[in-house]
Coordinates of C-alpha atoms in Angstrom, one line a residue:
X190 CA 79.9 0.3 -129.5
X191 CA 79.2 -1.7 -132.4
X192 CA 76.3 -3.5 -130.4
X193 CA 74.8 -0.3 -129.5
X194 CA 74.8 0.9 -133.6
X195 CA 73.2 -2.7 -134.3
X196 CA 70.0 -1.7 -131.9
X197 CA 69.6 1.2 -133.0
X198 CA 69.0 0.4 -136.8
X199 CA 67.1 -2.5 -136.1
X200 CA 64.9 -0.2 -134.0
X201 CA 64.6 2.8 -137.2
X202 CA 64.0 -0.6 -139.9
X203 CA 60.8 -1.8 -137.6
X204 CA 59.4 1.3 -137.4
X205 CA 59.4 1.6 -141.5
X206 CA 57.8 -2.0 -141.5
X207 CA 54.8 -0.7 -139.2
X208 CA 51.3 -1.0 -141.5
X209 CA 50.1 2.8 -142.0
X210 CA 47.1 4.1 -140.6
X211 CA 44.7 2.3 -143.1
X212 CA 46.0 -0.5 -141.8
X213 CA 46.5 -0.3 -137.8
X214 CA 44.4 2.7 -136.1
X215 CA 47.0 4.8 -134.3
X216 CA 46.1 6.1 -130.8
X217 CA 46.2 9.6 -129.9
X218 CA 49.4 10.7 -128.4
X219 CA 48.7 13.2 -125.3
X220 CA 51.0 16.4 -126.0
X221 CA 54.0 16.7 -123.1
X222 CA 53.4 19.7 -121.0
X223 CA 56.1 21.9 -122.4
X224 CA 53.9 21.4 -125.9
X225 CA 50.8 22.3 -123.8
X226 CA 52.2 25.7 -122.7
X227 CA 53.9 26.4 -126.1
X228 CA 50.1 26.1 -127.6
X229 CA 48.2 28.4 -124.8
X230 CA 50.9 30.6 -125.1
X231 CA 51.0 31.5 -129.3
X232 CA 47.3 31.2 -129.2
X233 CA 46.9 34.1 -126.6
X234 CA 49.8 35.9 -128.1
X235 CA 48.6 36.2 -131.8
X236 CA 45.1 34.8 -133.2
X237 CA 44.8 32.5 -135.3
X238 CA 43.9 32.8 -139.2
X239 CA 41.0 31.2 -140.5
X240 CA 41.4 29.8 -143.6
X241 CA 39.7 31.4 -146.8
X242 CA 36.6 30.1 -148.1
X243 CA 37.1 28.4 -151.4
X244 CA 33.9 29.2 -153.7
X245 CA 32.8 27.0 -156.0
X246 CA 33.2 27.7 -159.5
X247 CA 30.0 29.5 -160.8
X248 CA 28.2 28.5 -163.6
X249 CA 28.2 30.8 -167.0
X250 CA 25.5 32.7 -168.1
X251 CA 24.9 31.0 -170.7
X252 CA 23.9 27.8 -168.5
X253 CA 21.9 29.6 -166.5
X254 CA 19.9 30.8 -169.0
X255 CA 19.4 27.3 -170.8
X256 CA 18.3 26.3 -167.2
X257 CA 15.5 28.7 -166.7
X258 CA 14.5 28.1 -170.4
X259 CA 14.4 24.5 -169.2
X260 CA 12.2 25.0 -166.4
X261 CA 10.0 27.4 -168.6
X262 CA 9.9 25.1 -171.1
X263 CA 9.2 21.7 -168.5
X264 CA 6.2 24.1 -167.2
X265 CA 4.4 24.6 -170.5
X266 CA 4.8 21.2 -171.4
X267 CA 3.0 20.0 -168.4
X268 CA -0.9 18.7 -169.1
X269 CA -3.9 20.4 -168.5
X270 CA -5.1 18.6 -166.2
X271 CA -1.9 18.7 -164.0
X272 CA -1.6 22.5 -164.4
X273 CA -5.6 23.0 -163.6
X274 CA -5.3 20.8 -160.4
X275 CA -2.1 23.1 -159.6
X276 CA -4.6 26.2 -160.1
X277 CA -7.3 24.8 -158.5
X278 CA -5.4 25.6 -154.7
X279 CA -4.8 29.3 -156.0
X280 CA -6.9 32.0 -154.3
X281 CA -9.1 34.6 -156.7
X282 CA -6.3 37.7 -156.6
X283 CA -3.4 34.4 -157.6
X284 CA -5.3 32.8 -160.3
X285 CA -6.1 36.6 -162.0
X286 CA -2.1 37.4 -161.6
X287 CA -1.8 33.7 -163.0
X288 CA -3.7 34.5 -165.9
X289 CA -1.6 37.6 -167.0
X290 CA 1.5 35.3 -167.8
X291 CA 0.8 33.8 -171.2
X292 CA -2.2 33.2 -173.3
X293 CA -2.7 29.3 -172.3
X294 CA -2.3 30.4 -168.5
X295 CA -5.1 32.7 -169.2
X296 CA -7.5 30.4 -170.9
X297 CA -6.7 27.9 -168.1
X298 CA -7.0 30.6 -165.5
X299 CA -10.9 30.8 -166.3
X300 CA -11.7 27.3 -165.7
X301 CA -15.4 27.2 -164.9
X302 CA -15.1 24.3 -162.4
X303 CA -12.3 25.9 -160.2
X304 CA -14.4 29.3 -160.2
X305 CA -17.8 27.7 -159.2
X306 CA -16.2 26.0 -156.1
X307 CA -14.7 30.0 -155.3
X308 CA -17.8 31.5 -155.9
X309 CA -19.8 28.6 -153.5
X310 CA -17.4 28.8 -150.7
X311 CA -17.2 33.0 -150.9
X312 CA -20.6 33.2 -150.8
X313 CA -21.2 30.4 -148.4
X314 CA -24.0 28.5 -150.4
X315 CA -25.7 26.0 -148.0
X316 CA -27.9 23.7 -149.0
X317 CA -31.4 23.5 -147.2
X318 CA -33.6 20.8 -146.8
X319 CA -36.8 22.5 -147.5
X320 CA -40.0 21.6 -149.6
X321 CA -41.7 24.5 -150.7
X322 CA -39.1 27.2 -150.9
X323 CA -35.6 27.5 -152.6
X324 CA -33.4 30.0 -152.0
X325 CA -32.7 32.0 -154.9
X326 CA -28.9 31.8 -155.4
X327 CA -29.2 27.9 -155.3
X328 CA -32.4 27.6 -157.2
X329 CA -30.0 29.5 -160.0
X330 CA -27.0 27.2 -158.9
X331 CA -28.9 24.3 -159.3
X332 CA -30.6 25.1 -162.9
X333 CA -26.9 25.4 -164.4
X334 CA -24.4 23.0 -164.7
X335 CA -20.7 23.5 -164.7
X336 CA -19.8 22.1 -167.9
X337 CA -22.6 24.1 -170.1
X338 CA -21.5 27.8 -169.7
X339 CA -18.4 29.3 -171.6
X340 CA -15.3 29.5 -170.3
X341 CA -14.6 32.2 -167.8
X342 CA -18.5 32.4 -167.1
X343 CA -18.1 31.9 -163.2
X344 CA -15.5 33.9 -162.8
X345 CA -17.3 37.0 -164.3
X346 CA -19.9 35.9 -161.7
X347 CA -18.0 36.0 -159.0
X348 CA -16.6 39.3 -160.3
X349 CA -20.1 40.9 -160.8
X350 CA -21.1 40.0 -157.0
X351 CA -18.5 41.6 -155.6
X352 CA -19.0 44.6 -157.4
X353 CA -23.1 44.5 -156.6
X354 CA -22.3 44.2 -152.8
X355 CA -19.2 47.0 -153.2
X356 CA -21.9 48.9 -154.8
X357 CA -24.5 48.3 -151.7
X358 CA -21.9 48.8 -149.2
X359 CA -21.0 52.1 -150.8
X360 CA -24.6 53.2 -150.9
X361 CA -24.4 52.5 -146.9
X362 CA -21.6 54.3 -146.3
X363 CA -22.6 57.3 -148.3
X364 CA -26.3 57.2 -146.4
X365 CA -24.7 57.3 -142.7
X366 CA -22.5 59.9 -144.1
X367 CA -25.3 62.3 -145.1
X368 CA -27.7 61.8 -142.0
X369 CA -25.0 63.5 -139.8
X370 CA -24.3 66.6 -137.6
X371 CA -22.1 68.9 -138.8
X372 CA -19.5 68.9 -135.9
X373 CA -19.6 65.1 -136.7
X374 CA -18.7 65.7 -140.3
X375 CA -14.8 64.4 -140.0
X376 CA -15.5 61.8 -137.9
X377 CA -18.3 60.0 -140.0
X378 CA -15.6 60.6 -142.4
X379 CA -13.0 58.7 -140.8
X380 CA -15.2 56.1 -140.5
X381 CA -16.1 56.1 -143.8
X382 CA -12.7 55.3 -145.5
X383 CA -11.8 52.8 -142.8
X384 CA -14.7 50.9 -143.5
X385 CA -14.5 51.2 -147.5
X386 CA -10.7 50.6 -147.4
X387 CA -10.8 54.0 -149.3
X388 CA -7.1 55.3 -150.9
X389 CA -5.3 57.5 -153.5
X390 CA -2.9 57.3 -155.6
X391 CA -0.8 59.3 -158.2
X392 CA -0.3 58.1 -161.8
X393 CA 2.3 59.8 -164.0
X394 CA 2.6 59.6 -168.0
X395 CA 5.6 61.0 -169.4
X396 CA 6.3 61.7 -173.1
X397 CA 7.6 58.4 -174.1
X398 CA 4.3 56.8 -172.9
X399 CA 5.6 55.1 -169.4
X400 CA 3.2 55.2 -166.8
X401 CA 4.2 55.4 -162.8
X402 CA 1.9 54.4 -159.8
X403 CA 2.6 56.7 -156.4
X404 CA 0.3 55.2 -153.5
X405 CA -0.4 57.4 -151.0
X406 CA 2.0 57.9 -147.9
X407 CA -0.5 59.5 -144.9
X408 CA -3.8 61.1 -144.6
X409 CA -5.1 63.5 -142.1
X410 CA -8.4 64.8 -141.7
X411 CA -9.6 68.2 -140.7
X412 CA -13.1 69.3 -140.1
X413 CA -14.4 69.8 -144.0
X414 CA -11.5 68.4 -146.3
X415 CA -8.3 65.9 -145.8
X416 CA -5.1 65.7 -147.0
X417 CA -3.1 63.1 -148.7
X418 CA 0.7 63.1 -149.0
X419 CA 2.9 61.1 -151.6
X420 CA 6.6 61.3 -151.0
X421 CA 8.9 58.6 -152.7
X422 CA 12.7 58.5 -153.4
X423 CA 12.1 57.4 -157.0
X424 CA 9.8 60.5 -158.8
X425 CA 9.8 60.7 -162.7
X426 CA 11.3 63.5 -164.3
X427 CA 9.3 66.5 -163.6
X428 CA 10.9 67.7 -167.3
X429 CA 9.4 64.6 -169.2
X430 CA 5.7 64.7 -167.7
X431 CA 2.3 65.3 -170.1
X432 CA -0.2 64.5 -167.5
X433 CA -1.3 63.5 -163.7
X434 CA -4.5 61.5 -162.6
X435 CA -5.6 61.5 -159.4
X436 CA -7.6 58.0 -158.5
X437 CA -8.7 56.9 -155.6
X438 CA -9.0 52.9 -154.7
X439 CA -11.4 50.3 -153.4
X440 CA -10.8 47.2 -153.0
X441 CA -13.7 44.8 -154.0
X442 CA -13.4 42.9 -150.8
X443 CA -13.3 45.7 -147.8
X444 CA -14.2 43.7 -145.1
X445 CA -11.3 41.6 -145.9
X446 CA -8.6 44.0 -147.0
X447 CA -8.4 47.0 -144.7
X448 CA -4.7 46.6 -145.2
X449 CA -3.2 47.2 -148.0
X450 CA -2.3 44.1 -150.0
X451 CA -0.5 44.2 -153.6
X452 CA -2.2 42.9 -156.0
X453 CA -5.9 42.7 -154.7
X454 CA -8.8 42.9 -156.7
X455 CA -9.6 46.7 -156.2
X456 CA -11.4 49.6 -158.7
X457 CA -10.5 52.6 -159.8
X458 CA -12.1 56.0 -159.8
X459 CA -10.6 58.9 -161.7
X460 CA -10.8 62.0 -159.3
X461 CA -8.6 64.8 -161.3
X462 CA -6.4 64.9 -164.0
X463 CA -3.5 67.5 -164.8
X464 CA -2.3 69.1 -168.0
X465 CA 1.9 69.3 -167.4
X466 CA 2.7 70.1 -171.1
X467 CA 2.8 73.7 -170.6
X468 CA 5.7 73.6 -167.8
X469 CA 5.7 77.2 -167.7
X470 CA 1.8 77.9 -166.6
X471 CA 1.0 74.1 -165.2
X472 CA 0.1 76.3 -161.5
X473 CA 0.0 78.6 -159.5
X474 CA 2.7 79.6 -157.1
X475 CA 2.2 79.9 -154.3
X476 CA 5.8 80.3 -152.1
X477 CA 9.1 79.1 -151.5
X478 CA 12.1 78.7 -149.0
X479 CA 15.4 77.9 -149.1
X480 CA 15.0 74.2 -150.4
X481 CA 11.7 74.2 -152.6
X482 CA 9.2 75.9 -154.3
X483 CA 5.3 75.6 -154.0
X484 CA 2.9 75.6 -157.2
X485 CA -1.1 75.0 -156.6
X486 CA -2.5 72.9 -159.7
X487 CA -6.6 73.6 -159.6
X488 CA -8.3 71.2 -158.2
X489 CA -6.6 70.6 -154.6
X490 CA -3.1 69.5 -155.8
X491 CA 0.0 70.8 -154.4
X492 CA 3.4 70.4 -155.8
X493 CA 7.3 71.0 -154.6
X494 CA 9.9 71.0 -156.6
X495 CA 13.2 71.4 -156.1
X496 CA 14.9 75.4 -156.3
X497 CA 18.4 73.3 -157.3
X498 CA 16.8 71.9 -160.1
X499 CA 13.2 71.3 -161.5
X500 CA 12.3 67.9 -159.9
X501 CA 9.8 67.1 -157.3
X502 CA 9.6 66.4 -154.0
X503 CA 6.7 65.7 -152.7
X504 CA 2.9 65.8 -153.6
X505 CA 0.0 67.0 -151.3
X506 CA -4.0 66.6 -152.3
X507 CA -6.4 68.7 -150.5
X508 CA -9.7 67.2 -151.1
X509 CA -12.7 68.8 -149.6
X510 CA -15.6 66.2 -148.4
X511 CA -17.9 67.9 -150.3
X512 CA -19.1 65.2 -153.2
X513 CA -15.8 63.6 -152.3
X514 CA -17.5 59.8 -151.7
X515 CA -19.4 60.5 -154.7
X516 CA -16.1 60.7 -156.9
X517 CA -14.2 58.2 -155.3
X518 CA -16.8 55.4 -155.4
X519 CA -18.9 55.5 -158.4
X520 CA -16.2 57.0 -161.5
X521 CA -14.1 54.8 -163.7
X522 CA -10.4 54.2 -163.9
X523 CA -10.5 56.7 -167.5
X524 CA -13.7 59.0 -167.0
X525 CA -14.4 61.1 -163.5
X526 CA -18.1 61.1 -161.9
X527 CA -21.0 63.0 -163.8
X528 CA -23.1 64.5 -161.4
X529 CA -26.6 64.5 -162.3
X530 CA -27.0 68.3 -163.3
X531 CA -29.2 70.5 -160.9
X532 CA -32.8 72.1 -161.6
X533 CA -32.9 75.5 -160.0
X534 CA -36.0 75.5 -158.2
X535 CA -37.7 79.6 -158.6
X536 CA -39.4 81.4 -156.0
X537 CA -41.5 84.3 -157.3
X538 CA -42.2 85.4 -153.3
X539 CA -39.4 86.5 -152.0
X540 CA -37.9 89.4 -154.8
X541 CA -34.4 88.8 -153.1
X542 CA -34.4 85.1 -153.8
X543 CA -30.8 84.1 -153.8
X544 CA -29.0 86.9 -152.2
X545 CA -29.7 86.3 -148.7
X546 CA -29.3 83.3 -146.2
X547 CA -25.9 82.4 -146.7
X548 CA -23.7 80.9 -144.6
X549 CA -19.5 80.8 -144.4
X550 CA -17.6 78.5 -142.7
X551 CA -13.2 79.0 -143.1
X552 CA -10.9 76.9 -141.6
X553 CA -7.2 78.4 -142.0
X554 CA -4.4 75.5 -140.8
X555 CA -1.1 74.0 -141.7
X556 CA -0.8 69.9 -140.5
X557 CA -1.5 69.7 -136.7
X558 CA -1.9 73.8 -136.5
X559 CA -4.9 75.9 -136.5
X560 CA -4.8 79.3 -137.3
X561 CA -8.4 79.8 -137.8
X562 CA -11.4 78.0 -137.6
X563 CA -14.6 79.9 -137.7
X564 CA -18.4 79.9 -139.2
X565 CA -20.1 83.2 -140.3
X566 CA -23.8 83.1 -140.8
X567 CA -26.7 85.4 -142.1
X568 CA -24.5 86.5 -145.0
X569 CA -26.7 88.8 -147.9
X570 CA -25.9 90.6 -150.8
X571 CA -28.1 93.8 -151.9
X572 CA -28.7 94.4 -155.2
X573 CA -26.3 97.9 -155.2
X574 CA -23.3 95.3 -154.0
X575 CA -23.4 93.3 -157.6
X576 CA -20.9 95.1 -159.4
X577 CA -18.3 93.5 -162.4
X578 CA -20.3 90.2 -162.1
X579 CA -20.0 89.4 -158.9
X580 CA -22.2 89.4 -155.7
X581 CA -20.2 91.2 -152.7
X582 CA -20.8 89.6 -149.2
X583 CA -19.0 90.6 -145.8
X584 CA -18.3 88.4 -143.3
X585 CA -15.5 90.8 -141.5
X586 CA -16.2 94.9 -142.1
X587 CA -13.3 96.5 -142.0
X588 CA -14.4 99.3 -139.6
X589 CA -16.1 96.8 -137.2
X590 CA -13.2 96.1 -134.6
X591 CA -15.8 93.7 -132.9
X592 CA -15.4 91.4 -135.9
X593 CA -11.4 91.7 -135.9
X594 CA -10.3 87.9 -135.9
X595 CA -6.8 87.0 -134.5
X596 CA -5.1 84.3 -136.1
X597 CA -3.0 81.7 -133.5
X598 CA 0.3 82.4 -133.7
X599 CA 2.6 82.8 -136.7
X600 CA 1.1 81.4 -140.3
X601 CA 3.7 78.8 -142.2
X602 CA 3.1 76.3 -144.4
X603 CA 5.0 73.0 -143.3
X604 CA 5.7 70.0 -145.3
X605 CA 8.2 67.3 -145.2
X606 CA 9.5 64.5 -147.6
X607 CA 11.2 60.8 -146.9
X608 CA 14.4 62.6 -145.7
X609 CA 13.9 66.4 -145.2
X610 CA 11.1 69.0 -143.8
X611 CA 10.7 72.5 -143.1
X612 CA 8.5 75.1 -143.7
X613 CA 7.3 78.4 -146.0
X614 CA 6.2 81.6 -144.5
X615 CA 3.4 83.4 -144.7
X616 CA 1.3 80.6 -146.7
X617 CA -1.0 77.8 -145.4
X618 CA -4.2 75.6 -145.9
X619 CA -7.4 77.8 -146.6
X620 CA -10.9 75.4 -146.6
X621 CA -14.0 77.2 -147.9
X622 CA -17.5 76.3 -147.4
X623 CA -20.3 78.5 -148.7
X624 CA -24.1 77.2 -148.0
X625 CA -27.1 78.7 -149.5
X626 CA -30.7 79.5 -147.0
X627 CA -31.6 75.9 -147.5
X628 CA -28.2 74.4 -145.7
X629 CA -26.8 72.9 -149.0
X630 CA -23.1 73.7 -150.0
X631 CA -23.2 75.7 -152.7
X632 CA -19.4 76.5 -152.9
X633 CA -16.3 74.3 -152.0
X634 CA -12.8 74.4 -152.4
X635 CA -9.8 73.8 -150.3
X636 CA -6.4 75.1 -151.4
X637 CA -3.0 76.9 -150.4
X638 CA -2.8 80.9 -149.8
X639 CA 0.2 82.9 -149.6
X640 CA -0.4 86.4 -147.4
X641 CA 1.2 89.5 -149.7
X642 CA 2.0 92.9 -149.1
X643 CA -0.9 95.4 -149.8
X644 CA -0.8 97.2 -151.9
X645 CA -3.2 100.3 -150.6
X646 CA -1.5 99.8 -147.1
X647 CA -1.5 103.9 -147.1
X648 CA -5.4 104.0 -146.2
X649 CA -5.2 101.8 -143.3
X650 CA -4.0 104.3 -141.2
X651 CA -6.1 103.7 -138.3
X652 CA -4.3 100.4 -138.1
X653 CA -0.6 100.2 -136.7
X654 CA 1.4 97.3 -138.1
X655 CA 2.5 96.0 -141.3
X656 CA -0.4 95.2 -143.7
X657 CA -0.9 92.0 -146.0
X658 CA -3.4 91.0 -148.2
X659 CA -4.8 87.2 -149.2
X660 CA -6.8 86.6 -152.6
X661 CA -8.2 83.7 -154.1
X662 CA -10.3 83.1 -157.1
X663 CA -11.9 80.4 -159.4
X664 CA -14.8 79.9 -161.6
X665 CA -17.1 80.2 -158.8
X666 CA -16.3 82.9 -157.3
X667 CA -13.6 84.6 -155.1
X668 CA -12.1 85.6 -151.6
X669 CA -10.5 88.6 -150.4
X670 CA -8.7 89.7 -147.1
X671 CA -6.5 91.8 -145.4
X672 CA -4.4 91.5 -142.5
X673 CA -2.3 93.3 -139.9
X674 CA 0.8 92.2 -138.0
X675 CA 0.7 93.3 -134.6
X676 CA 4.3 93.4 -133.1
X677 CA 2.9 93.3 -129.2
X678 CA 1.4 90.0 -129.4
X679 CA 3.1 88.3 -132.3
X680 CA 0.6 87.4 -134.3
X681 CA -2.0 88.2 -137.5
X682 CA -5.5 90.1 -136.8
X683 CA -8.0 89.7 -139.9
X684 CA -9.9 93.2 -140.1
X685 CA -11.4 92.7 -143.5
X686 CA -12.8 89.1 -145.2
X687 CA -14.8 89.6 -148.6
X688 CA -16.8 86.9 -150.5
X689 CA -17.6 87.5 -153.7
X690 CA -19.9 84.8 -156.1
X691 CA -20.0 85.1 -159.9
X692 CA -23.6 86.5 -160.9
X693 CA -23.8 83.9 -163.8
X694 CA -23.7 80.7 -161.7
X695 CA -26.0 82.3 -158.9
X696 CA -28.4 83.3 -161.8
X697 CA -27.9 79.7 -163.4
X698 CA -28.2 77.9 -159.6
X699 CA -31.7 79.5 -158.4
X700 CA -33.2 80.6 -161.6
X701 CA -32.9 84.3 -161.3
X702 CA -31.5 87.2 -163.7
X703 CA -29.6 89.2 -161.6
X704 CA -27.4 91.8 -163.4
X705 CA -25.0 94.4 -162.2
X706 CA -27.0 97.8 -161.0
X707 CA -23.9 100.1 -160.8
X708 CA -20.5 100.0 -162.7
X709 CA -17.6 102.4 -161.7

């Protein structure tokens, strides 16, 4: 017994005296089988728990902000010549955004040497081996240096060539866009704003001066006008707005920035601007449902608001092509386009100079729908139809039942926003485009119309149905119809359509003095 207890001490005692594992690498004892099964079985039976990340400790705010005050700090201490060589692998758009961040980065920004090797390799200047000639843009290279011009001088040259070729590239555009036929008219028109990289946008200025930028979401085109929709999830406060502008954008580069890029070089052409400070008169309205209400703001801008409360939700444009390249290539980001004003040409021939020859085309939709689309020529006037100022002209009598017009199906208006849509009854799209005998538009608009009861409904009574009524007027001149409802075939009949032009601007147009011959 006693030998057995001596064996097994001095067994436990070597053990202790083994070196550790710093010393002497242990081997890897293989597990029994029983400790085998024991492990497959507890890791099927329950999973086991991954151990929390421990984060390291952030650093305070204050550190933070001594190390971006350090790096600031490191940057404008940095030489010229360091920062220039930095600038010098910037593109045009980087070293204009560059030159917005402090008052040395601006005077650096216009560095004559790194805009002479931009303006040389925009332009592709090549240099030709010839004797007699030059060409001109290296004759004026080579007569100026790089070191004698004031700063910023070639990068207002490079600035002032792009705009000249914009300018000629407009001037193409605008040409191929006026030798066209008139079924052609939207598609030249597409083609147009695809080539000019042609957009809109929406600026807002609220009462305490802050300025917001909408871009436009989607365009479609119809046969005379297109429309442009802004929808956004962050609108300013329809409470707190003085005034909307309506611009439209091109870039300065359009062959090389048909997509949309932020902050490209791109100009500015004021379009419309709108008068909000009068919230109670700022439109007209037009209808509503159970989620919004529609207001028309002359010229061809359409606004929802909320019923719930008075914010918006979205913004349509309805621009008619009429002049429209005219406005959106050649105005200024503060002032719209002045037309050069027209020089009535008089005809002492014809007595009934400027009351016959006219020509009406309508086009009633709502997005991809087409209620009615429909040109009315050989329109007159006599001179017992001028009464209250206005010249009366019939396109649809309203005994003719030949000249009765269906409309295509039921008449909403539909719009949609980032998250709902739906639609208002009895209003849509009306585009109007009145010529003169020499095929020039004379009258142009394109704006929402809401269908109303009529009022003198009793002396229809040849007519079975319900009747309505559509009216439209401006400074030119206005539009009157009536409708009827026919329950068999579900759908609108036009029996009478009116056009009616303001004497004074026909007199003030062709030079005549026509005056009303019979008052009631």
């Amino acid at each position: 017994m006693a030998s057995g207890r001596g064996w097994i001490h001095q067994q436990h005692t070597k053990r202790e005296q083994r070196p550790g594992p710093t010393a002497q690498k242990l081997l890897p004892r293989t597990p029994t089988l029983r400790e085998q099964h024991s492990c497959a079985t507890i890791s099927k039976a329950a999973p086991i728990k991954k151990c929390p990340l421990v984060r390291k400790p952030m650093k305070n705010i204050q550190q933070c902000t001594r190390t971006c005050l350090s790096q600031a700090a490191y940057i404008e201490s940095l030489p010229c010549e360091i920062l220039l060589k930095i600038l010098s692998y910037l593109d045009p758009i980087s070293l204009m955004v560059v030159g917005s961040v402090s008052k040395r980065f601006y005077e650096l920004s216009k560095d004559n040497v790194i805009w002479y090797k931009i303006y040389i390799s925009h332009w592709k200047v090549k240099q030709r081996w010839q004797c007699d000639s030059m060409n001109p843009l290296e004759k004026k290279l080579s007569d100026t240096t790089i070191s004698d011009p004031d700063p910023g001088y070639w990068k207002k040259t490079y600035v002032r060539e792009l705009t000249t070729a914009r300018e000629k590239k407009m001037t193409q555009i605008m040409k191929t866009v006026k030798h066209h036929r008139s079924n052609d008219l939207s598609v030249n028109m597409q083609k147009a704003v695809k080539m000019s990289g042609l957009t809109w946008a929406l600026k807002f200025l609220d009462v305490h001066g802050k300025e917001t930028v909408i871009e436009q979401t989607d365009v479609h085109f119809r046969d005379s006008s297109l429309t442009v929709t802004w929808n956004s999830y962050l609108w300013p406060e329809f409470c707190s707005l003085m005034k909307i502008q309506l611009h439209a954008i091109t870039p300065l580069l359009p062959d090389r920035c048909l997509k949309p890029i932020k902050n490209r070089l791109q100009r500015l052409s004021l379009i419309a601007e709108y008068d909000l400070r009068n919230k109670k008169d700022f439109g007209r309205y037009v209808g509503q449902d159970m989620h919004i209400k529609l207001f028309h703001i002359h010229p061809g801008l359409i606004v929802g608001l909320w019923r719930k409360s008075p914010e918006i939700a979205f913004v349509m444009g309805t621009l008619h092509y009429h002049q429209l390249l005219e406005k959106s290539f050649w105005g200024s980001a503060d002032s719209l386009y002045t037309f050069p004003p027209h020089v009535p040409l008089l005809d002492d021939i014809d007595p009934e100079y400027g009351l016959h020859g006219y020509q009406l085309h309508i086009d009633m939709y709502s997005g991809p729908r087409t209620y009615l689309c429909r040109t009315f020529r050989g329109l007159f006037c006599r001179r017992d139809y001028i009464k209250h100022g206005y010249l009366r002209m019939a396109a649809i009598g309203l005994w003719n039942n030949r000249m009765h017009t269906p409309l295509a199906g039921k008449v909403d208006f539909l719009w949609e926003t980032l998250t709902l849509n739906g639609s208002v009854q009895n209003c849509f799209l009306m585009d109007v485009t009145v010529s003169h005998e020499a095929e020039t538009p004379y009258w142009c608009f394109s704006a929402p119309v809401s269908l109303c009861a009529n009022k003198t409904s009793e002396t229809l009574y040849d007519f079975m149905g319900q009747s309505f009524e559509l009216n439209y007027k401006d400074d030119m001149g206005k539009v009157h119809a009536e409708l009827m409802w026919m329950k068999e075939t579900e759908e609108h009949y036009v029996i009478n359509l009116v056009l009616y032009l303001k004497t004074e601007k026909v007199n003030s147009y062709f030079g005549t003095n026509y005056t009303d011959t019979l008052l009631d």
